[in-house]
Amino acid sequence: NAGVTQTPKFQVLKTGQSMTLQCAQDMNHNSMYWYRQDPGMGLRLIYYSASEGTTDKGEVPNGYNVSRLNKREFSLRLESAAPSQTSVYFCASSEGRRQPQHFGDGTRLSIL
Amino acid sequence: DAKTTQPPSMDCAEGRAANLPCNHSTISGNEYVYWYRQIHSQGPQYIIHGLKNNETNEMASLIITEDRKSSTLILPHATLRDTAVYYCIVTGNQFYFGTGTSLTVIP
């Protein structure tokens, strides 16, 4: 039972490049989330999806887009990467909005 | 959603109980108290949550005051593997992770 799987685990980009971070969960959860964590700080919510086909902005959505492809998968896209987006990105899922969230191991993204 | 206040760091001797406090004076009636921890740079791990009553599971106990303005997470017998950052979160619909308490368990 893998839980929440994120790919890739590490990535280095140049400013202006685009990329998509992938997230998949095998717990049949309805809700999925993308967070970013900067050094010495807590997690900040970028986007969330309460159910398949719906997405909503979190605290820090600027510069990102998301796709809830199906119930299992929730991807995060950086269209034109900027150094300020250097961070660790975590995906999470939960049965419902108020239920415990299960996190992946993170994607460490550096933008030069 | 209510915000929380936690001490930035705490130490605890191995084998002793670790008591981590959290203030959430603006909590509203339908908001839950959640606790997570993050070891090194791994993804946060769910520990426990509650609404009004005290809760206990295999990892920890959660004590919520009667007025619900504060709570305490108790790790009954701390081990070195409990060294982590502990986040107290009060939530209606969104989880706001603050900077948490960095707990160091000392041998």
CSV table of C-alpha atoms in Angstrom, one decimal:
chain,number,residue,atom,x,y,z
A,1,ASN,CA,0.0,0.0,0.0
A,2,ALA,CA,1.9,3.1,-1.3
A,3,GLY,CA,-0.4,5.8,0.1
A,4,VAL,CA,0.6,9.1,-1.6
A,5,THR,CA,3.2,8.9,-4.3
A,6,GLN,CA,5.0,12.0,-5.6
A,7,THR,CA,7.2,12.2,-8.7
A,8,PRO,CA,9.9,13.3,-9.2
A,9,LYS,CA,11.6,13.4,-5.8
A,10,PHE,CA,14.2,15.9,-7.0
A,11,GLN,CA,14.3,18.4,-9.9
A,12,VAL,CA,16.4,21.3,-11.0
A,13,LEU,CA,15.0,23.8,-13.4
A,14,LYS,CA,16.2,26.9,-15.1
A,15,THR,CA,14.2,30.1,-14.8
A,16,GLY,CA,11.4,30.2,-17.3
A,17,GLN,CA,11.2,26.4,-17.8
A,18,SER,CA,7.9,24.6,-17.2
A,19,MET,CA,7.3,21.3,-15.4
A,20,THR,CA,4.5,19.3,-13.9
A,21,LEU,CA,4.7,17.6,-10.5
A,22,GLN,CA,2.7,14.4,-10.3
A,23,CYS,CA,0.8,13.1,-7.3
A,24,ALA,CA,-1.2,9.9,-7.0
A,25,GLN,CA,-3.0,8.3,-4.1
A,26,ASP,CA,-4.3,4.8,-3.7
A,27,MET,CA,-6.6,5.3,-0.7
A,28,ASN,CA,-9.7,6.2,-2.7
A,29,HIS,CA,-9.7,9.7,-1.0
A,30,ASN,CA,-11.9,12.4,-2.3
A,31,SER,CA,-9.8,15.4,-1.3
A,32,MET,CA,-6.3,16.2,-2.5
A,33,TYR,CA,-3.9,19.1,-1.7
A,34,TRP,CA,-0.7,20.7,-2.8
A,35,TYR,CA,1.5,22.5,-0.3
A,36,ARG,CA,4.9,24.2,-0.4
A,37,GLN,CA,7.4,24.4,2.4
A,38,ASP,CA,10.2,26.9,2.5
A,39,PRO,CA,13.2,26.7,4.9
A,40,GLY,CA,12.2,27.3,8.5
A,41,MET,CA,8.6,27.7,7.7
A,42,GLY,CA,5.4,25.6,7.9
A,43,LEU,CA,3.5,24.3,5.0
A,44,ARG,CA,1.4,26.7,2.9
A,45,LEU,CA,-1.5,25.5,0.8
A,46,ILE,CA,-1.2,26.2,-2.9
A,47,TYR,CA,-4.3,24.5,-4.3
A,48,TYR,CA,-6.8,21.8,-3.2
A,49,SER,CA,-9.4,19.7,-4.8
A,50,ALA,CA,-12.4,18.6,-2.7
A,51,SER,CA,-13.5,16.1,-5.3
A,52,GLU,CA,-12.8,14.8,-8.8
A,53,GLY,CA,-13.4,17.7,-11.2
A,54,THR,CA,-13.1,20.5,-8.7
A,55,THR,CA,-10.1,22.7,-7.7
A,56,ASP,CA,-9.8,25.8,-5.5
A,57,LYS,CA,-7.1,28.2,-4.6
A,58,GLY,CA,-5.3,28.1,-1.3
A,59,GLU,CA,-3.0,30.7,0.4
A,60,VAL,CA,-0.3,30.9,-2.3
A,61,PRO,CA,-1.7,30.0,-5.8
A,62,ASN,CA,0.1,32.5,-7.9
A,63,GLY,CA,2.4,31.0,-10.5
A,64,TYR,CA,0.8,27.5,-10.3
A,65,ASN,CA,-1.9,25.6,-12.1
A,66,VAL,CA,-3.5,22.2,-11.1
A,67,SER,CA,-5.4,19.4,-12.7
A,68,ARG,CA,-7.5,16.8,-10.9
A,69,LEU,CA,-7.1,14.2,-13.6
A,70,ASN,CA,-9.3,11.6,-11.9
A,71,LYS,CA,-9.9,10.6,-8.3
A,72,ARG,CA,-6.4,9.2,-7.9
A,73,GLU,CA,-4.3,11.9,-9.5
A,74,PHE,CA,-3.7,15.6,-8.8
A,75,SER,CA,-0.9,17.4,-10.7
A,76,LEU,CA,0.7,20.7,-10.1
A,77,ARG,CA,2.2,22.7,-13.0
A,78,LEU,CA,4.7,25.5,-13.1
A,79,GLU,CA,4.3,27.3,-16.4
A,80,SER,CA,7.3,29.6,-16.2
A,81,ALA,CA,9.4,28.7,-13.2
A,82,ALA,CA,10.9,31.5,-11.1
A,83,PRO,CA,13.6,31.3,-8.4
A,84,SER,CA,11.0,32.2,-5.8
A,85,GLN,CA,9.4,28.9,-6.4
A,86,THR,CA,12.4,27.0,-5.1
A,87,SER,CA,10.8,24.9,-2.4
A,88,VAL,CA,9.8,21.5,-1.2
A,89,TYR,CA,6.4,20.5,-2.5
A,90,PHE,CA,4.1,18.1,-0.7
A,91,CYS,CA,1.0,16.5,-1.9
A,92,ALA,CA,-1.6,15.2,0.5
A,93,SER,CA,-5.0,13.4,0.4
A,94,SER,CA,-7.9,12.9,2.8
A,95,GLU,CA,-11.3,11.3,2.8
A,96,GLY,CA,-12.9,14.7,3.4
A,97,ARG,CA,-11.9,18.3,4.1
A,98,ARG,CA,-12.0,17.8,7.9
A,99,GLN,CA,-10.4,14.4,7.9
A,100,PRO,CA,-6.7,13.6,8.6
A,101,GLN,CA,-4.5,14.3,5.7
A,102,HIS,CA,-1.9,11.8,4.4
A,103,PHE,CA,1.2,13.2,2.9
A,104,GLY,CA,3.7,12.1,0.3
A,105,ASP,CA,7.4,12.3,0.7
A,106,GLY,CA,7.8,15.6,-1.2
A,107,THR,CA,9.4,16.9,-4.3
A,108,ARG,CA,12.5,19.0,-3.8
A,109,LEU,CA,12.5,21.6,-6.6
A,110,SER,CA,15.4,24.1,-7.2
A,111,ILE,CA,15.1,26.8,-9.8
A,112,LEU,CA,18.3,28.5,-10.9
B,1,ASP,CA,-10.1,29.4,10.7
B,2,ALA,CA,-8.5,30.0,14.1
B,3,LYS,CA,-4.7,30.4,14.3
B,4,THR,CA,-2.5,28.7,16.9
B,5,THR,CA,0.4,29.7,19.1
B,6,GLN,CA,3.1,27.1,20.0
B,7,PRO,CA,6.5,27.5,21.7
B,8,PRO,CA,9.3,27.4,19.1
B,9,SER,CA,11.3,24.7,20.8
B,10,MET,CA,11.3,22.2,23.7
B,11,ASP,CA,13.6,19.5,25.0
B,12,CYS,CA,12.5,16.3,26.7
B,13,ALA,CA,14.5,13.5,28.3
B,14,GLU,CA,14.2,10.1,26.7
B,15,GLY,CA,11.7,7.9,28.5
B,16,ARG,CA,9.9,10.9,30.0
B,17,ALA,CA,6.5,12.3,29.0
B,18,ALA,CA,6.7,15.1,26.4
B,19,ASN,CA,3.9,17.7,26.9
B,20,LEU,CA,3.5,20.1,24.0
B,21,PRO,CA,1.2,23.0,24.5
B,22,CYS,CA,-0.9,24.9,22.0
B,23,ASN,CA,-3.0,28.0,22.4
B,24,HIS,CA,-6.0,28.6,20.1
B,25,SER,CA,-8.0,31.2,21.9
B,26,THR,CA,-10.1,32.2,18.9
B,27,ILE,CA,-11.3,28.6,18.1
B,28,SER,CA,-14.9,28.4,17.1
B,29,GLY,CA,-17.4,25.7,18.1
B,30,ASN,CA,-17.1,23.5,15.0
B,31,GLU,CA,-13.3,23.6,14.6
B,32,TYR,CA,-11.2,20.6,15.3
B,33,VAL,CA,-7.8,20.5,16.9
B,34,TYR,CA,-5.3,18.5,14.9
B,35,TRP,CA,-1.7,17.5,15.6
B,36,TYR,CA,0.9,16.5,13.0
B,37,ARG,CA,4.6,16.0,13.2
B,38,GLN,CA,7.4,16.3,10.6
B,39,ILE,CA,10.6,14.3,11.0
B,40,HIS,CA,13.5,15.8,9.2
B,41,SER,CA,12.2,16.9,5.8
B,42,GLN,CA,9.7,14.0,5.4
B,43,GLY,CA,6.0,14.6,4.8
B,44,PRO,CA,4.0,15.5,7.9
B,45,GLN,CA,2.5,12.6,9.8
B,46,TYR,CA,-0.9,12.7,11.3
B,47,ILE,CA,-0.9,12.1,15.1
B,48,ILE,CA,-4.3,12.7,16.6
B,49,HIS,CA,-7.3,15.1,16.5
B,50,GLY,CA,-10.2,16.0,18.7
B,51,LEU,CA,-13.2,18.4,19.0
B,52,LYS,CA,-14.1,18.7,22.7
B,53,ASN,CA,-13.2,15.5,24.5
B,54,ASN,CA,-9.8,14.2,25.3
B,55,GLU,CA,-8.5,11.6,22.9
B,56,THR,CA,-5.9,8.8,23.0
B,57,ASN,CA,-4.4,6.6,20.4
B,58,GLU,CA,-1.4,4.4,20.1
B,59,MET,CA,0.9,7.4,19.5
B,60,ALA,CA,-0.3,10.1,21.9
B,61,SER,CA,-2.9,11.7,24.0
B,62,LEU,CA,-4.7,15.0,23.3
B,63,ILE,CA,-6.0,17.0,26.2
B,64,ILE,CA,-8.3,19.9,25.3
B,65,THR,CA,-9.3,22.4,28.0
B,66,GLU,CA,-13.0,22.8,28.9
B,67,ASP,CA,-13.1,26.2,27.2
B,68,ARG,CA,-11.3,24.8,24.2
B,69,LYS,CA,-8.9,27.7,24.1
B,70,SER,CA,-5.8,25.5,24.5
B,71,SER,CA,-4.7,21.9,24.2
B,72,THR,CA,-1.7,19.7,25.1
B,73,LEU,CA,-0.3,16.8,23.1
B,74,ILE,CA,1.3,14.2,25.4
B,75,LEU,CA,3.8,11.7,24.2
B,76,PRO,CA,3.8,9.4,27.2
B,77,HIS,CA,7.3,7.9,26.9
B,78,ALA,CA,9.4,9.9,24.5
B,79,THR,CA,12.0,8.2,22.4
B,80,LEU,CA,14.8,9.6,20.2
B,81,ARG,CA,12.6,8.9,17.2
B,82,ASP,CA,10.1,11.4,18.5
B,83,THR,CA,12.5,14.2,17.7
B,84,ALA,CA,10.5,16.3,15.2
B,85,VAL,CA,8.6,19.5,14.5
B,86,TYR,CA,5.1,19.2,16.0
B,87,TYR,CA,2.3,21.2,14.4
B,88,CYS,CA,-0.9,22.1,16.2
B,89,ILE,CA,-3.7,23.0,13.7
B,90,VAL,CA,-7.2,24.3,14.3
B,91,THR,CA,-9.4,23.8,11.3
B,92,GLY,CA,-12.7,24.3,9.9
B,93,ASN,CA,-12.1,23.6,6.3
B,94,GLN,CA,-8.4,24.5,5.8
B,95,PHE,CA,-5.3,23.3,7.5
B,96,TYR,CA,-3.0,26.2,8.4
B,97,PHE,CA,0.5,24.9,9.3
B,98,GLY,CA,2.4,27.4,11.4
B,99,THR,CA,6.0,27.0,12.4
B,100,GLY,CA,5.3,24.4,15.1
B,101,THR,CA,7.4,23.3,18.1
B,102,SER,CA,10.7,21.7,17.4
B,103,LEU,CA,10.9,18.9,20.0
B,104,THR,CA,14.4,17.4,20.8
B,105,VAL,CA,14.4,14.2,22.8
B,106,ILE,CA,17.7,14.0,24.7
B,107,PRO,CA,19.3,10.7,25.6
